[in-house]
Short mmCIF file of C-alpha atoms in Angstrom, two decimals:
data_model
loop_
_atom_site.label_atom_id
_atom_site.label_comp_id
_atom_site.label_asym_id
_atom_site.label_seq_id
_atom_site.Cartn_x
_atom_site.Cartn_y
_atom_site.Cartn_z
CA MET E 1 122.76 130.98 146.70
CA THR E 2 123.02 131.53 150.46
CA ALA E 3 123.01 127.92 151.63
CA ALA E 4 122.81 124.32 150.51
CA ALA E 5 120.92 121.57 152.31
CA LEU E 6 122.40 118.09 152.61
CA ILE E 7 119.78 115.46 153.50
CA VAL E 8 121.26 112.25 154.90
CA ALA E 9 119.05 109.32 153.84
CA ALA E 10 121.53 106.47 153.44
CA GLY E 11 120.81 104.65 156.70
CA ARG E 12 118.96 101.35 156.98
CA GLY E 13 116.76 102.19 160.01
CA LEU E 14 114.50 99.18 159.38
CA ARG E 15 112.84 98.99 162.81
CA ALA E 16 110.44 101.81 161.99
CA GLY E 17 109.47 100.19 158.70
CA GLY E 18 108.60 96.78 160.08
CA GLY E 19 112.00 95.35 159.15
CA VAL E 20 111.59 95.96 155.41
CA THR E 21 111.38 99.65 154.51
CA PRO E 22 114.00 102.12 155.79
CA LYS E 23 112.28 104.69 158.00
CA GLN E 24 112.97 107.62 155.66
CA TYR E 25 110.66 106.01 153.09
CA VAL E 26 107.84 104.98 155.44
CA ARG E 27 104.63 106.96 154.92
CA VAL E 28 103.52 109.29 157.70
CA GLY E 29 100.18 110.97 157.18
CA GLY E 30 100.07 109.23 153.80
CA VAL E 31 103.33 110.85 152.60
CA PRO E 32 106.85 109.33 152.70
CA VAL E 33 109.01 110.84 155.44
CA LEU E 34 111.72 111.85 152.96
CA THR E 35 109.17 113.60 150.74
CA GLN E 36 108.08 115.77 153.67
CA VAL E 37 111.69 116.69 154.45
CA LEU E 38 112.43 117.59 150.82
CA GLN E 39 109.30 119.72 150.56
CA THR E 40 110.19 121.69 153.69
CA PHE E 41 113.75 122.45 152.60
CA ALA E 42 112.77 123.13 148.98
CA ALA E 43 110.31 125.77 150.22
CA ALA E 44 112.96 127.56 152.32
CA ALA E 45 113.97 130.78 150.59
CA ASP E 46 117.51 130.63 152.02
CA ILE E 47 118.19 127.19 150.52
CA GLY E 48 119.55 127.29 146.99
CA VAL E 49 120.33 123.64 146.35
CA LEU E 50 119.25 120.30 147.80
CA GLN E 51 121.56 117.27 147.86
CA VAL E 52 120.35 113.88 149.12
CA VAL E 53 122.63 110.99 150.07
CA ILE E 54 120.96 107.58 149.71
CA HIS E 55 121.79 103.90 150.02
CA PRO E 56 122.54 102.17 146.68
CA ASP E 57 119.73 99.67 147.32
CA ASP E 58 117.13 102.44 147.68
CA ILE E 59 117.17 104.03 144.23
CA GLU E 60 113.61 102.98 143.35
CA LEU E 61 112.32 103.99 146.78
CA TYR E 62 114.01 107.35 146.37
CA LYS E 63 112.46 107.93 142.97
CA SER E 64 109.01 107.32 144.43
CA CYS E 65 109.63 110.07 147.02
CA VAL E 66 110.96 112.86 144.83
CA PRO E 67 108.49 115.75 144.53
CA LEU E 68 107.20 116.35 141.01
CA HIS E 69 108.56 119.90 140.96
CA ALA E 70 111.89 120.24 142.77
CA PRO E 71 114.17 122.54 140.73
CA LYS E 72 116.62 122.87 143.63
CA LEU E 73 117.13 119.10 143.87
CA MET E 74 120.35 117.58 142.56
CA ALA E 75 120.81 113.95 141.50
CA PRO E 76 121.26 111.73 144.59
CA VAL E 77 124.67 110.64 145.82
CA MET E 78 125.34 107.10 147.04
CA GLY E 79 126.32 106.93 150.70
CA GLY E 80 129.06 105.08 152.53
CA ALA E 81 129.32 102.48 155.29
CA THR E 82 128.69 105.01 158.07
CA ARG E 83 126.70 108.21 158.45
CA GLN E 84 129.97 110.12 158.70
CA ALA E 85 131.17 108.70 155.38
CA SER E 86 127.81 109.44 153.76
CA VAL E 87 127.91 113.08 154.86
CA ARG E 88 131.43 113.47 153.50
CA MET E 89 130.35 112.07 150.13
CA GLY E 90 127.46 114.49 150.07
CA LEU E 91 129.73 117.42 150.90
CA GLU E 92 132.14 116.42 148.13
CA ALA E 93 129.23 116.37 145.68
CA LEU E 94 128.27 119.90 146.74
CA ALA E 95 131.83 121.23 146.36
CA SER E 96 131.29 122.11 142.70
CA HIS E 97 128.39 124.39 143.71
CA ALA E 98 130.65 126.20 146.18
CA PRO E 99 127.90 127.19 148.64
CA ASP E 100 128.83 129.60 151.42
CA ARG E 101 126.93 127.56 153.99
CA VAL E 102 125.48 124.09 154.31
CA LEU E 103 122.76 122.62 156.52
CA ILE E 104 123.07 118.89 157.24
CA HIS E 105 119.78 117.21 158.18
CA ASP E 106 118.68 113.67 159.01
CA ALA E 107 115.98 112.41 156.64
CA ALA E 108 114.20 110.77 159.60
CA ARG E 109 113.26 114.19 161.06
CA PRO E 110 110.22 115.19 158.98
CA PHE E 111 108.86 117.80 161.42
CA VAL E 112 111.64 120.36 161.19
CA SER E 113 110.09 123.82 160.97
CA PRO E 114 110.95 126.58 158.49
CA GLY E 115 111.76 128.76 161.49
CA THR E 116 114.41 126.34 162.76
CA ILE E 117 116.02 126.23 159.31
CA THR E 118 116.17 130.02 159.19
CA ASP E 119 117.49 130.33 162.76
CA VAL E 120 120.36 127.91 162.14
CA ILE E 121 121.36 129.69 158.94
CA ARG E 122 121.24 133.11 160.65
CA ALA E 123 123.43 131.85 163.51
CA LEU E 124 126.19 131.22 160.99
CA ASP E 125 126.58 134.98 160.59
CA GLY E 126 128.59 134.96 163.81
CA HIS E 127 129.72 131.35 164.20
CA ALA E 128 131.51 128.69 162.16
CA GLY E 129 128.78 126.23 163.07
CA ALA E 130 125.32 126.12 164.62
CA ILE E 131 122.96 123.29 165.51
CA ALA E 132 119.32 123.01 166.49
CA ALA E 133 119.09 121.68 170.03
CA VAL E 134 116.71 121.40 172.98
CA ALA E 135 117.75 121.90 176.60
CA VAL E 136 117.51 118.72 178.69
CA ALA E 137 114.44 118.89 180.92
CA ASP E 138 114.47 115.42 182.49
CA THR E 139 116.61 114.24 185.36
CA LEU E 140 119.50 112.16 184.06
CA LYS E 141 120.80 108.94 185.62
CA ARG E 142 123.98 107.01 184.93
CA ALA E 143 123.45 103.24 185.09
CA ARG E 144 125.70 100.61 186.60
CA PRO E 145 126.42 97.39 184.61
CA ASP E 146 123.60 95.66 186.54
CA SER E 147 121.12 98.35 185.37
CA THR E 148 120.82 99.98 188.78
CA ILE E 149 121.39 103.71 189.20
CA GLY E 150 125.03 104.64 189.69
CA ALA E 151 124.71 108.41 189.79
CA THR E 152 122.46 111.38 189.08
CA ILE E 153 123.84 113.70 186.42
CA ASP E 154 123.54 117.44 186.73
CA ARG E 155 121.44 118.47 183.72
CA ALA E 156 122.43 122.13 183.87
CA GLY E 157 123.95 123.15 180.55
CA LEU E 158 123.03 119.88 178.82
CA TRP E 159 121.23 119.88 175.46
CA HIS E 160 119.70 117.30 173.12
CA ALA E 161 121.38 117.76 169.72
CA GLN E 162 119.08 117.77 166.70
CA THR E 163 119.41 118.56 163.03
CA PRO E 164 119.72 120.65 160.95
CA GLN E 165 123.32 121.34 161.82
CA GLY E 166 124.74 124.25 159.85
CA PHE E 167 128.31 125.18 158.99
CA ARG E 168 130.34 127.37 156.74
CA PHE E 169 130.80 124.99 153.87
CA LYS E 170 134.58 125.07 153.44
CA ASP E 171 135.15 124.62 157.18
CA ILE E 172 133.01 121.51 157.57
CA LEU E 173 134.27 119.95 154.33
CA ASP E 174 137.87 120.43 155.50
CA ALA E 175 136.97 118.97 158.91
CA HIS E 176 135.41 115.87 157.35
CA ARG E 177 138.39 115.36 155.05
CA LYS E 178 140.84 115.67 157.96
CA ALA E 179 138.82 113.23 160.07
CA ALA E 180 138.82 110.69 157.23
CA ILE E 181 142.57 111.02 156.75
CA ALA E 182 143.14 110.67 160.50
CA GLY E 183 141.02 107.51 160.59
CA HIS E 184 138.38 108.97 162.91
CA ASP E 185 135.10 107.38 161.89
CA ASP E 186 133.21 107.26 165.19
CA PHE E 187 131.72 110.74 165.41
CA THR E 188 127.99 110.64 166.16
CA ASP E 189 127.13 113.94 164.50
CA ASP E 190 128.70 116.67 162.42
CA ALA E 191 128.98 119.07 165.33
CA ALA E 192 131.32 116.58 167.00
CA ILE E 193 133.57 116.63 163.93
CA ALA E 194 133.50 120.43 163.94
CA GLU E 195 134.43 120.50 167.63
CA TRP E 196 137.29 118.06 166.99
CA ALA E 197 138.53 120.38 164.22
CA GLY E 198 138.49 123.36 166.58
CA LEU E 199 135.38 125.09 165.22
CA ALA E 200 133.07 127.00 167.54
CA VAL E 201 129.52 125.65 167.25
CA ALA E 202 126.53 127.61 168.55
CA LEU E 203 123.41 126.10 170.12
CA VAL E 204 120.17 127.30 168.51
CA PRO E 205 116.92 126.54 170.37
CA GLY E 206 115.11 123.90 168.36
CA SER E 207 111.74 122.27 169.03
CA THR E 208 110.56 119.15 170.84
CA ALA E 209 108.39 118.56 167.76
CA ASN E 210 111.54 118.03 165.67
CA VAL E 211 111.74 114.37 166.68
CA LYS E 212 113.78 111.69 164.98
CA LEU E 213 111.64 108.72 163.93
CA THR E 214 113.33 105.55 165.15
CA SER E 215 110.76 102.87 165.92
CA ALA E 216 107.39 101.69 164.63
CA ALA E 217 105.85 103.35 167.71
CA ASP E 218 107.36 106.67 166.59
CA ILE E 219 105.72 106.25 163.18
CA GLU E 220 102.32 105.54 164.74
CA LEU E 221 102.57 108.57 167.04
CA ALA E 222 103.59 110.72 164.09
CA ASN E 223 100.56 109.52 162.13
CA GLN E 224 98.27 110.33 165.03
CA ARG E 225 99.83 113.75 165.41
CA LEU E 226 99.39 114.66 161.75
CA HIS E 227 95.86 113.37 161.56
CA ALA E 228 94.90 115.31 164.68
CA ALA E 229 96.53 118.48 163.35
CA GLN E 230 94.69 118.12 160.07
CA GLY E 231 91.41 117.38 161.83
CA LEU E 232 90.97 114.31 159.65
CA MET E 233 88.46 111.54 160.26
CA PHE E 234 88.91 108.35 158.30
CA GLU E 235 86.63 105.75 156.80
CA PRO E 236 87.64 102.26 155.60
CA ARG E 237 87.46 101.44 151.89
CA THR E 238 87.86 97.96 150.42
CA GLY E 239 88.63 96.91 146.87
CA THR E 240 89.07 93.66 144.99
CA GLY E 241 91.04 92.70 141.91
CA PHE E 242 91.23 89.71 139.58
CA ASP E 243 93.64 88.92 136.78
CA VAL E 244 94.63 86.02 134.50
CA HIS E 245 97.68 85.40 132.33
CA ARG E 246 98.38 82.41 130.10
CA PHE E 247 101.68 80.55 129.94
CA THR E 248 104.05 80.89 127.00
CA ASP E 249 107.60 79.75 126.24
CA GLY E 250 110.06 80.87 128.87
CA ALA E 251 112.12 79.86 131.90
CA SER E 252 110.65 81.85 134.80
CA VAL E 253 107.55 83.64 136.04
CA TRP E 254 107.14 86.88 137.97
CA LEU E 255 104.69 86.47 140.85
CA CYS E 256 104.05 89.09 143.54
CA GLY E 257 107.31 90.88 142.75
CA VAL E 258 109.49 87.76 142.82
CA GLU E 259 111.03 85.96 139.83
CA ILE E 260 110.59 82.17 140.16
CA PRO E 261 112.28 79.62 137.88
CA HIS E 262 109.67 77.65 135.93
CA SER E 263 109.19 75.68 132.74
CA ALA E 264 107.28 78.58 131.16
CA LYS E 265 106.64 82.27 131.63
CA LEU E 266 103.44 84.28 131.80
CA ASP E 267 102.40 86.08 128.64
CA GLY E 268 101.64 89.79 128.87
CA HIS E 269 102.58 93.25 127.65
CA SER E 270 104.45 93.96 130.90
CA ASP E 271 106.22 91.29 132.97
CA ALA E 272 102.73 89.72 133.41
CA ASP E 273 102.95 89.55 137.21
CA VAL E 274 99.39 88.37 137.73
CA GLY E 275 99.56 88.84 141.50
CA LEU E 276 100.67 92.47 141.37
CA HIS E 277 98.16 93.22 138.61
CA ALA E 278 95.29 91.92 140.73
CA LEU E 279 96.56 93.83 143.77
CA THR E 280 96.95 97.06 141.82
CA ASP E 281 93.33 96.75 140.70
CA ALA E 282 92.23 96.06 144.29
CA ILE E 283 93.83 99.30 145.53
CA LEU E 284 92.46 101.28 142.61
CA GLY E 285 89.07 99.76 143.33
CA ALA E 286 89.22 100.88 146.95
CA LEU E 287 89.99 104.38 145.69
CA GLY E 288 87.25 104.26 143.05
CA ASP E 289 89.95 105.26 140.57
CA GLY E 290 89.53 103.05 137.50
CA ASP E 291 91.68 100.02 136.83
CA ILE E 292 95.17 99.06 135.73
CA GLY E 293 94.21 98.98 132.04
CA GLN E 294 92.95 102.56 132.21
CA HIS E 295 96.14 103.93 133.76
CA PHE E 296 98.61 101.62 131.98
CA PRO E 297 96.95 100.54 128.71
CA PRO E 298 98.61 97.50 127.07
CA SER E 299 98.36 99.34 123.75
CA ASP E 300 100.97 101.86 125.01
CA PRO E 301 104.46 100.68 123.96
CA GLN E 302 106.13 102.37 126.96
CA TRP E 303 104.76 99.61 129.22
CA LYS E 304 106.12 96.75 127.11
CA GLY E 305 108.15 94.55 129.43
CA ALA E 306 107.63 96.95 132.34
CA ALA E 307 108.09 95.72 135.90
CA SER E 308 104.64 95.44 137.47
CA ARG E 309 105.90 96.94 140.72
CA MET E 310 105.73 100.26 138.83
CA PHE E 311 101.94 99.85 138.58
CA LEU E 312 101.66 99.00 142.28
CA THR E 313 103.87 101.97 143.19
CA ASP E 314 101.56 104.25 141.24
CA ALA E 315 98.50 102.88 143.05
CA ALA E 316 100.19 103.49 146.42
CA ARG E 317 101.03 107.04 145.30
CA ARG E 318 97.37 107.67 144.53
CA VAL E 319 96.47 106.62 148.08
CA SER E 320 99.12 108.97 149.51
CA GLU E 321 97.95 111.89 147.39
CA ARG E 322 94.53 111.57 149.00
CA HIS E 323 96.14 111.43 152.48
CA GLY E 324 95.09 107.82 152.82
CA ARG E 325 96.75 104.80 154.34
CA ILE E 326 96.97 101.18 153.20
CA VAL E 327 96.00 98.96 156.12
CA ASN E 328 96.45 95.47 154.66
CA VAL E 329 96.32 93.55 151.39
CA ASP E 330 95.64 89.91 150.53
CA ILE E 331 96.40 87.89 147.40
CA THR E 332 95.32 84.38 146.41
CA LEU E 333 97.14 82.71 143.51
CA LEU E 334 95.34 79.93 141.62
CA CYS E 335 97.83 77.57 139.99
CA GLU E 336 99.07 74.00 139.91
CA ALA E 337 102.68 75.16 139.61
CA PRO E 338 105.08 76.65 140.55
CA ARG E 339 104.95 76.10 144.31
CA ILE E 340 104.28 79.35 146.13
CA GLY E 341 105.03 78.42 149.74
CA PRO E 342 108.85 78.58 149.55
CA HIS E 343 108.63 82.10 148.07
CA ARG E 344 105.94 83.54 150.36
CA PRO E 345 108.26 85.51 152.73
CA GLN E 346 110.10 87.07 149.79
CA MET E 347 106.79 88.01 148.16
CA GLN E 348 105.52 89.58 151.37
CA ALA E 349 108.73 91.57 151.71
CA ALA E 350 108.61 92.77 148.10
CA ILE E 351 105.03 94.01 148.35
CA ALA E 352 105.51 95.48 151.82
CA GLY E 353 108.49 97.43 150.51
CA VAL E 354 106.47 98.97 147.69
CA LEU E 355 103.49 99.83 149.90
CA SER E 356 105.55 100.92 152.94
CA ILE E 357 103.67 98.60 155.28
CA GLU E 358 104.79 95.74 157.52
CA PRO E 359 105.11 92.27 155.90
CA GLY E 360 102.54 91.03 158.41
CA ARG E 361 99.96 93.20 156.63
CA VAL E 362 100.51 91.31 153.36
CA GLY E 363 98.67 88.03 152.88
CA ILE E 364 99.90 85.59 150.24
CA LYS E 365 97.96 82.37 149.67
CA ALA E 366 97.89 79.78 146.91
CA THR E 367 95.48 77.05 145.92
CA THR E 368 94.99 74.58 143.08
CA THR E 369 91.74 73.95 141.24
CA GLU E 370 92.08 70.16 141.60
CA GLY E 371 92.95 69.75 137.94
CA LEU E 372 89.84 71.61 136.77
CA GLY E 373 89.74 74.47 134.28
CA PHE E 374 92.58 76.28 132.55
CA THR E 375 94.66 76.55 135.75
CA GLY E 376 94.14 72.83 136.38
CA ARG E 377 95.37 72.11 132.86
CA ARG E 378 98.44 74.29 133.63
CA GLU E 379 97.60 76.73 130.87
CA GLY E 380 98.05 79.80 133.04
CA ILE E 381 97.69 81.42 136.46
CA ALA E 382 94.86 83.46 137.98
CA ALA E 383 95.03 85.78 140.97
CA MET E 384 92.47 87.36 143.28
CA ALA E 385 93.33 90.25 145.57
CA SER E 386 91.73 92.50 148.15
CA ALA E 387 92.88 95.71 149.81
CA LEU E 388 91.73 97.71 152.83
CA ILE E 389 92.64 101.39 152.92
CA LEU E 390 91.71 104.32 155.13
CA LEU E 391 90.73 107.58 153.44
CA PRO E 392 89.75 110.92 154.99
CA ILE E 393 85.99 111.26 154.98
CA GLY E 394 84.86 113.37 152.06
CA THR E 395 87.79 112.66 149.76
#
């Protein structure tokens, strides 16, 4: 093994995901950002092992992003309170592999090129550290407290630091350990820690394409860039879904990914989340890809008691595999009880998190049937759902 890659994916970065999904899990070009990063590093011949550091709350999101075939990929490590702490935990996890070199990369940079990875690794032949960077091209201004210009900064010799940042493994691990012992936790990147520890770090010309996704606008521009590069033209597809579950003895119901206390529960082979079942069918319908019973038959014991978000996650994966995009979804719940209104924001957040869309693209409505029919008699709950997706023409 010539080098290990440490992918830092423990940050929250919620602005790019509409306030719900951390940016490393948002889909760009139909594929989660982290998935694209992992695929690029896994394909690099000089990388022998991949270690990802994630937030403890993101385990399910991480699982949905892991490529099907990733023999270089180690089990994820839980991160710390800061990026610096997360990197150190990742380095400690790699210590048993004893790599000669390590590349540290931000998961929110999905457009890193294979050439940049190779160049940073090669630079370590003559330096203790090396980082991808781009020379500053714009005129720089220093602002006064009142937001007026205080000075013009000479840009000569100034560079924008990027990742990957590569180091000889033992050197950067020692530097991180020393910084932690000394109580220094305010370094903004790993090169700064290396500099503090007295290591010489080389600048390797990177690429302006190797941008870090920070905001929702960055995500939209990235989508446009990928679609243009792929020469894709999209067409809208709509689908609808309908599902019913009866009540049985219990103390809570699962509706749209949220558990709600109730005098009964819904009866079903899985958790009987009627809202997510209808929505899963709506997305599958838009794809023309069967229905939930075909992909997750109730006769299969492995789905007994399963969380219905697994079914919705699978439907979203099928959209991504066809380079599609979920635009918006809408669910109507038909029931006399429980009350849906107080739980609507939580339901929107739960579904938005699974589909990697903004909560504002998730409609949740509820209505009664004025005492008529099985829902009026409080014998069960029905749900209707619709979904709008964009798919490349011809797929």
